Short mmCIF file of C-alpha atoms in Angstrom, two decimals:
data_model
loop_
_atom_site.label_atom_id
_atom_site.label_comp_id
_atom_site.label_asym_id
_atom_site.label_seq_id
_atom_site.Cartn_x
_atom_site.Cartn_y
_atom_site.Cartn_z
CA UNK A 1 -45.88 73.62 -88.04
CA UNK A 2 -49.45 72.32 -87.93
CA UNK A 3 -50.85 72.35 -84.44
CA UNK A 4 -54.03 71.29 -82.69
CA UNK A 5 -55.56 73.25 -79.84
CA UNK A 6 -58.11 71.73 -77.46
CA UNK A 7 -60.14 73.06 -74.57
CA UNK A 8 -59.97 71.29 -71.22
CA UNK A 9 -62.85 71.74 -68.80
CA UNK A 10 -62.11 71.28 -65.12
CA UNK A 11 -64.28 70.90 -62.05
CA UNK A 12 -63.32 70.49 -58.43
CA UNK A 13 -59.61 70.19 -59.12
CA UNK A 14 -59.75 67.69 -61.96
CA UNK A 15 -60.22 67.67 -65.71
CA UNK A 16 -63.22 65.78 -66.93
CA UNK A 17 -62.89 62.56 -68.89
CA UNK A 18 -64.31 64.03 -72.08
CA UNK A 19 -61.72 66.83 -72.11
CA UNK A 20 -58.88 64.42 -71.45
CA UNK A 21 -60.09 62.36 -74.40
CA UNK A 22 -59.93 65.45 -76.62
CA UNK A 23 -56.43 66.35 -75.40
CA UNK A 24 -55.25 62.78 -75.95
CA UNK A 25 -56.78 62.59 -79.44
CA UNK A 26 -55.34 65.99 -80.33
CA UNK A 27 -51.87 64.84 -79.27
CA UNK A 28 -52.09 61.69 -81.38
CA UNK A 29 -53.22 63.58 -84.46
CA UNK A 30 -50.70 66.39 -83.98
CA UNK A 31 -47.91 63.83 -83.87
CA UNK A 32 -49.11 62.36 -87.17
CA UNK A 33 -49.22 65.85 -88.67
CA UNK A 34 -45.76 66.65 -87.36
CA UNK A 35 -47.17 69.41 -85.20
CA UNK A 36 -47.84 70.32 -81.61
CA UNK A 37 -50.77 69.65 -79.31
CA UNK A 38 -51.82 72.27 -76.79
CA UNK A 39 -54.77 73.05 -74.56
CA UNK A 40 -56.57 76.10 -73.27
CA UNK A 41 -57.90 76.22 -69.72
CA UNK A 42 -60.04 78.99 -68.27
CA UNK A 43 -60.71 79.46 -64.58
CA UNK A 44 -59.62 80.90 -61.27
CA UNK A 45 -57.07 80.13 -58.59
CA UNK A 46 -57.91 76.44 -58.69
CA UNK A 47 -56.01 76.23 -61.97
CA UNK A 48 -52.69 75.52 -60.29
CA UNK A 49 -49.43 74.97 -62.13
CA UNK A 50 -49.54 71.31 -61.17
CA UNK A 51 -53.08 70.79 -62.44
CA UNK A 52 -52.37 72.52 -65.75
CA UNK A 53 -49.06 70.74 -66.27
CA UNK A 54 -50.77 67.39 -65.68
CA UNK A 55 -52.30 67.63 -69.17
CA UNK A 56 -48.82 66.73 -70.38
CA UNK A 57 -49.58 63.16 -69.40
CA UNK A 58 -52.18 63.14 -72.15
CA UNK A 59 -49.85 64.62 -74.73
CA UNK A 60 -50.30 68.39 -74.45
CA UNK A 61 -46.99 70.19 -74.89
CA UNK A 62 -48.34 73.57 -73.83
CA UNK A 63 -51.23 74.70 -71.68
CA UNK A 64 -52.49 78.26 -72.12
CA UNK A 65 -53.98 79.35 -68.80
CA UNK A 66 -56.51 82.16 -68.91
CA UNK A 67 -57.90 83.71 -65.75
CA UNK A 68 -61.62 84.15 -66.22
CA UNK A 69 -65.05 82.73 -65.54
CA UNK A 70 -65.07 78.97 -65.88
CA UNK A 71 -67.78 76.82 -67.33
CA UNK A 72 -69.15 79.54 -69.66
CA UNK A 73 -68.80 79.34 -73.43
CA UNK A 74 -68.12 82.89 -74.59
CA UNK A 75 -65.03 83.58 -72.44
CA UNK A 76 -63.57 80.34 -73.76
CA UNK A 77 -64.31 81.47 -77.33
CA UNK A 78 -62.44 84.72 -76.62
CA UNK A 79 -59.49 82.82 -75.16
CA UNK A 80 -59.22 80.23 -77.92
CA UNK A 81 -59.66 82.79 -80.69
CA UNK A 82 -56.78 84.81 -79.27
CA UNK A 83 -54.46 81.81 -78.93
CA UNK A 84 -55.30 80.42 -82.37
CA UNK A 85 -54.82 83.79 -84.04
CA UNK A 86 -51.56 84.63 -82.28
CA UNK A 87 -50.01 81.17 -82.23
CA UNK A 88 -51.26 79.89 -85.59
CA UNK A 89 -52.90 76.62 -84.63
CA UNK A 90 -54.50 74.97 -87.65
CA UNK A 91 -57.21 73.03 -85.83
CA UNK A 92 -59.34 73.25 -82.71
CA UNK A 93 -60.69 69.98 -81.37
CA UNK A 94 -63.45 69.50 -78.78
CA UNK A 95 -64.65 66.40 -77.01
CA UNK A 96 -68.32 67.24 -77.45
CA UNK A 97 -70.90 67.81 -74.76
CA UNK A 98 -73.08 70.90 -74.53
CA UNK A 99 -70.24 73.26 -73.63
CA UNK A 100 -67.98 71.85 -76.34
CA UNK A 101 -70.69 72.33 -78.95
CA UNK A 102 -71.34 75.89 -77.84
CA UNK A 103 -67.66 76.87 -77.74
CA UNK A 104 -66.92 75.16 -81.07
CA UNK A 105 -69.84 76.83 -82.81
CA UNK A 106 -68.92 80.23 -81.36
CA UNK A 107 -65.31 79.82 -82.38
CA UNK A 108 -66.34 78.84 -85.90
CA UNK A 109 -68.43 82.00 -86.21
CA UNK A 110 -65.73 84.21 -84.69
CA UNK A 111 -62.94 82.95 -86.95
CA UNK A 112 -65.14 82.17 -89.96
CA UNK A 113 -63.82 78.64 -89.76
CA UNK A 114 -65.26 75.41 -91.09
CA UNK A 115 -66.76 73.10 -88.49
CA UNK A 116 -67.76 69.43 -88.38
CA UNK A 117 -69.90 68.28 -85.45
CA UNK A 118 -70.77 64.90 -83.92
CA UNK A 119 -67.46 63.52 -85.13
CA UNK A 120 -66.70 59.94 -84.18
CA UNK A 121 -63.30 59.55 -85.83
CA UNK A 122 -60.52 61.83 -87.08
CA UNK A 123 -57.73 60.74 -89.38
CA UNK A 124 -54.78 62.32 -91.15
CA UNK A 125 -54.80 62.23 -94.92
CA UNK A 126 -52.30 64.02 -97.16
CA UNK A 127 -51.15 66.13 -94.25
CA UNK A 128 -54.61 67.36 -93.26
CA UNK A 129 -57.35 66.22 -90.92
CA UNK A 130 -60.40 64.37 -92.18
CA UNK A 131 -63.37 64.19 -89.79
CA UNK A 132 -65.82 61.31 -89.96
CA UNK A 133 -69.37 61.68 -88.68
CA UNK A 134 -72.55 59.59 -88.83
CA UNK A 135 -75.52 60.86 -90.84
CA UNK A 136 -79.06 59.73 -91.64
CA UNK A 137 -79.74 58.58 -88.06
CA UNK A 138 -76.32 56.95 -87.92
CA UNK A 139 -77.04 54.66 -90.84
CA UNK A 140 -74.09 55.98 -92.86
CA UNK A 141 -70.74 57.72 -92.36
CA UNK A 142 -69.34 60.68 -94.26
CA UNK A 143 -65.83 62.13 -94.37
CA UNK A 144 -65.33 65.89 -94.33
CA UNK A 145 -62.17 67.86 -94.94
CA UNK A 146 -61.33 71.51 -94.47
CA UNK A 147 -60.60 73.99 -97.25
CA UNK A 148 -59.17 76.63 -94.94
CA UNK A 149 -57.61 77.17 -91.55
CA UNK A 150 -58.43 76.82 -88.78
CA UNK A 151 -60.67 73.78 -88.94
CA UNK A 152 -63.01 73.07 -86.03
CA UNK A 153 -63.64 69.46 -84.97
CA UNK A 154 -66.37 68.78 -82.42
CA UNK A 155 -66.47 65.18 -81.35
CA UNK A 156 -69.44 63.20 -80.20
CA UNK A 157 -69.43 62.93 -76.41
CA UNK A 158 -66.84 60.38 -75.26
CA UNK A 159 -65.88 59.55 -78.85
CA UNK A 160 -62.20 60.01 -77.98
CA UNK A 161 -60.53 57.79 -75.39
CA UNK A 162 -58.50 59.44 -72.66
CA UNK A 163 -55.14 57.75 -73.18
CA UNK A 164 -52.11 58.66 -71.10
CA UNK A 165 -49.08 59.20 -73.29
CA UNK A 166 -45.37 59.41 -72.53
CA UNK A 167 -45.19 63.15 -72.29
CA UNK A 168 -43.78 64.99 -69.30
CA UNK A 169 -45.37 68.01 -67.63
CA UNK A 170 -46.81 70.50 -70.08
CA UNK A 171 -45.41 74.02 -70.27
CA UNK A 172 -47.87 76.38 -68.60
CA UNK A 173 -48.24 79.78 -70.28
CA UNK A 174 -50.39 82.52 -68.80
CA UNK A 175 -52.40 84.47 -71.37
CA UNK A 176 -54.08 87.79 -70.70
CA UNK A 177 -57.40 87.94 -72.55
CA UNK A 178 -59.62 91.01 -72.84
CA UNK A 179 -63.07 89.46 -72.86
CA UNK A 180 -65.67 90.86 -75.22
CA UNK A 181 -68.47 92.84 -73.59
CA UNK A 182 -71.08 90.27 -74.57
CA UNK A 183 -68.90 87.50 -73.14
CA UNK A 184 -69.34 89.00 -69.68
CA UNK A 185 -73.12 89.20 -69.76
CA UNK A 186 -73.67 85.70 -68.43
CA UNK A 187 -72.61 84.54 -65.01
CA UNK A 188 -72.50 81.16 -63.39
CA UNK A 189 -75.20 80.91 -60.74
CA UNK A 190 -74.67 77.33 -59.75
CA UNK A 191 -72.49 74.58 -61.09
CA UNK A 192 -72.75 70.87 -60.56
CA UNK A 193 -72.94 67.56 -62.29
CA UNK A 194 -76.22 65.77 -62.71
CA UNK A 195 -75.75 62.32 -61.39
CA UNK A 196 -77.64 59.09 -61.23
CA UNK A 197 -77.35 56.85 -58.22
CA UNK A 198 -74.38 58.93 -57.02
CA UNK A 199 -72.37 58.10 -60.12
CA UNK A 200 -72.04 60.16 -63.29
CA UNK A 201 -72.99 57.72 -66.04
CA UNK A 202 -70.71 59.48 -68.53
CA UNK A 203 -67.70 58.68 -66.36
CA UNK A 204 -68.90 55.34 -64.98
CA UNK A 205 -66.79 52.30 -65.81
CA UNK A 206 -69.73 49.96 -65.23
CA UNK A 207 -73.27 50.68 -66.37
CA UNK A 208 -76.36 48.57 -65.77
CA UNK A 209 -79.05 49.71 -68.18
CA UNK A 210 -82.72 48.86 -68.34
CA UNK A 211 -85.30 48.91 -71.10
CA UNK A 212 -88.92 48.08 -71.74
CA UNK A 213 -88.22 44.44 -71.01
CA UNK A 214 -88.18 45.26 -67.30
CA UNK A 215 -91.95 45.50 -67.49
CA UNK A 216 -92.44 48.21 -64.88
CA UNK A 217 -90.62 51.08 -63.21
CA UNK A 218 -90.22 49.28 -59.88
CA UNK A 219 -87.93 46.72 -61.51
CA UNK A 220 -85.24 49.37 -61.78
CA UNK A 221 -84.65 48.79 -58.07
CA UNK A 222 -82.97 45.49 -58.80
CA UNK A 223 -80.77 47.17 -61.42
CA UNK A 224 -79.84 49.81 -58.87
CA UNK A 225 -78.97 47.07 -56.38
CA UNK A 226 -76.81 45.28 -58.93
CA UNK A 227 -75.11 48.51 -60.02
CA UNK A 228 -74.36 49.47 -56.42
CA UNK A 229 -72.80 46.07 -55.73
CA UNK A 230 -70.65 46.38 -58.85
CA UNK A 231 -69.68 50.00 -58.22
CA UNK A 232 -71.51 51.18 -61.30
CA UNK A 233 -74.35 53.42 -62.40
CA UNK A 234 -77.83 52.82 -63.75
CA UNK A 235 -78.92 53.99 -67.19
CA UNK A 236 -82.09 53.69 -69.23
CA UNK A 237 -83.46 53.72 -72.74
CA UNK A 238 -85.54 56.53 -74.17
CA UNK A 239 -88.67 54.36 -74.11
CA UNK A 240 -88.61 53.89 -70.36
CA UNK A 241 -87.64 57.51 -69.74
CA UNK A 242 -90.57 58.63 -71.88
CA UNK A 243 -92.75 56.29 -69.85
CA UNK A 244 -91.62 58.00 -66.66
CA UNK A 245 -89.90 54.93 -65.27
CA UNK A 246 -86.48 56.59 -64.85
CA UNK A 247 -85.02 60.14 -64.99
CA UNK A 248 -83.90 61.69 -68.25
CA UNK A 249 -80.45 62.25 -66.73
CA UNK A 250 -79.85 58.53 -67.15
CA UNK A 251 -81.03 58.26 -70.74
CA UNK A 252 -78.60 56.71 -73.19
CA UNK A 253 -78.86 57.10 -76.94
CA UNK A 254 -79.35 59.53 -79.77
CA UNK A 255 -81.42 61.94 -77.70
CA UNK A 256 -79.63 61.16 -74.46
CA UNK A 257 -76.05 60.65 -73.37
CA UNK A 258 -73.20 58.83 -75.01
CA UNK A 259 -71.18 56.50 -72.80
CA UNK A 260 -68.15 54.28 -73.17
CA UNK A 261 -67.80 52.21 -69.99
CA UNK A 262 -65.68 49.12 -69.56
CA UNK A 263 -68.84 47.07 -69.02
CA UNK A 264 -72.34 47.83 -70.32
CA UNK A 265 -74.94 45.38 -69.04
CA UNK A 266 -78.19 45.77 -70.97
CA UNK A 267 -81.26 44.25 -69.33
CA UNK A 268 -84.41 44.07 -71.41
CA UNK A 269 -83.06 46.37 -74.12
CA UNK A 270 -83.77 45.51 -77.74
CA UNK A 271 -80.81 47.45 -79.12
CA UNK A 272 -82.50 49.84 -81.55
CA UNK A 273 -80.15 52.04 -83.56
CA UNK A 274 -81.15 55.12 -81.54
CA UNK A 275 -79.92 53.41 -78.37
CA UNK A 276 -76.93 51.75 -79.98
CA UNK A 277 -75.32 55.05 -80.98
CA UNK A 278 -75.11 56.03 -77.33
CA UNK A 279 -73.35 52.92 -76.04
CA UNK A 280 -71.69 51.15 -78.96
CA UNK A 281 -68.23 52.31 -77.86
CA UNK A 282 -68.52 50.34 -74.61
CA UNK A 283 -65.55 48.05 -74.08
CA UNK A 284 -67.70 45.03 -73.26
CA UNK A 285 -71.42 44.71 -73.89
CA UNK A 286 -73.48 42.05 -72.12
CA UNK A 287 -77.13 41.71 -73.10
CA UNK A 288 -79.97 39.90 -71.38
CA UNK A 289 -83.15 39.58 -73.40
CA UNK A 290 -85.79 36.89 -73.81
CA UNK A 291 -86.15 37.67 -77.52
CA UNK A 292 -83.43 35.77 -79.42
CA UNK A 293 -84.01 38.03 -82.41
CA UNK A 294 -83.37 41.26 -80.51
CA UNK A 295 -80.97 43.50 -82.52
CA UNK A 296 -78.67 43.90 -79.51
CA UNK A 297 -77.49 40.31 -79.97
CA UNK A 298 -75.97 41.36 -83.28
CA UNK A 299 -73.38 43.62 -81.64
CA UNK A 300 -73.05 42.55 -77.99
CA UNK A 301 -70.00 40.65 -76.76
CA UNK A 302 -72.00 38.24 -74.62
CA UNK A 303 -75.68 37.58 -75.11
CA UNK A 304 -77.96 35.77 -72.69
CA UNK A 305 -81.35 34.70 -74.01
CA UNK A 306 -83.58 34.38 -70.99
CA UNK A 307 -85.86 35.97 -68.43
CA UNK A 308 -84.07 38.93 -66.86
CA UNK A 309 -86.38 38.74 -63.86
CA UNK A 310 -84.75 35.42 -62.99
CA UNK A 311 -81.22 36.16 -64.23
CA UNK A 312 -80.63 39.57 -62.61
CA UNK A 313 -81.55 38.39 -59.07
CA UNK A 314 -79.13 35.49 -59.54
CA UNK A 315 -76.46 37.94 -60.64
CA UNK A 316 -77.10 40.02 -57.53
CA UNK A 317 -76.72 36.94 -55.35
CA UNK A 318 -73.50 35.94 -57.11
CA UNK A 319 -71.91 39.39 -56.91
CA UNK A 320 -72.89 39.78 -53.26
CA UNK A 321 -71.49 36.36 -52.42
CA UNK A 322 -68.23 37.20 -54.16
CA UNK A 323 -67.95 40.51 -52.32
CA UNK A 324 -68.51 38.68 -49.05
CA UNK A 325 -65.64 36.34 -49.79
CA UNK A 326 -67.53 33.55 -51.47
CA UNK A 327 -66.47 31.79 -54.64
#
């Protein structure tokens, strides 16, 4: 049986969206391989039976629960190495993010396994997984296979959609892991999520993003107002972050975060390839730009050629009126 093992990160009683995407993708691929999807979770008493079993909704048949420090890479490497070795899983799949990269790289070194990073798509071919990843600044795609087992797949952040499947509660199996001495050297001092405008942009369903076309940092206030009215978050391009107009935590793109909201409203953003790679998986992309030749009009769903300084205030008025019961 060919199986896929994922790691699910939790925080404050819930699994994060990126992990659920990995579990869901692992379940889909395992079904195509004729194998089993499972997940490893590491943490304390907050890892209840109910929370662990809930990963069954995303296709995990088994959840291996390990009691240990949460949010640190090396204990997770110890746990996953033990489960893979003893249970014979052929692949480990991660949803990306800093912790996913660190765990995946550590697991690859520990098990002398092949690894492909920044993966945007995984497919089954001749009974084995093939990982696709962008190269050359995302101007081309390459397919990579694995010559041995296990194979490590580390996805680009939010590359895999969190899709609920028809599975029932997952079987929860407690695993006793003897952590390596070096795995216990680090300790978590403080844990939190960096947020922008009270909303994590990586989990936001609506994002209002600003670029150089805003003209000045103060114009982000109107984007914040619009985002607040729509229940969304504010993001920014690298150019404006470099200019000091907005915090790095909100930067989208190759050197920032990758997002996949239901709506991505780009105001004054040209749509350079470095920015595109961070938001191209958005469900709907709306662009406002006065330059009709801006690259973003080549891949947005709705493009508005015009002055954002006139259009965004009108949008704010319209959304506010609708929230207040207007037409």
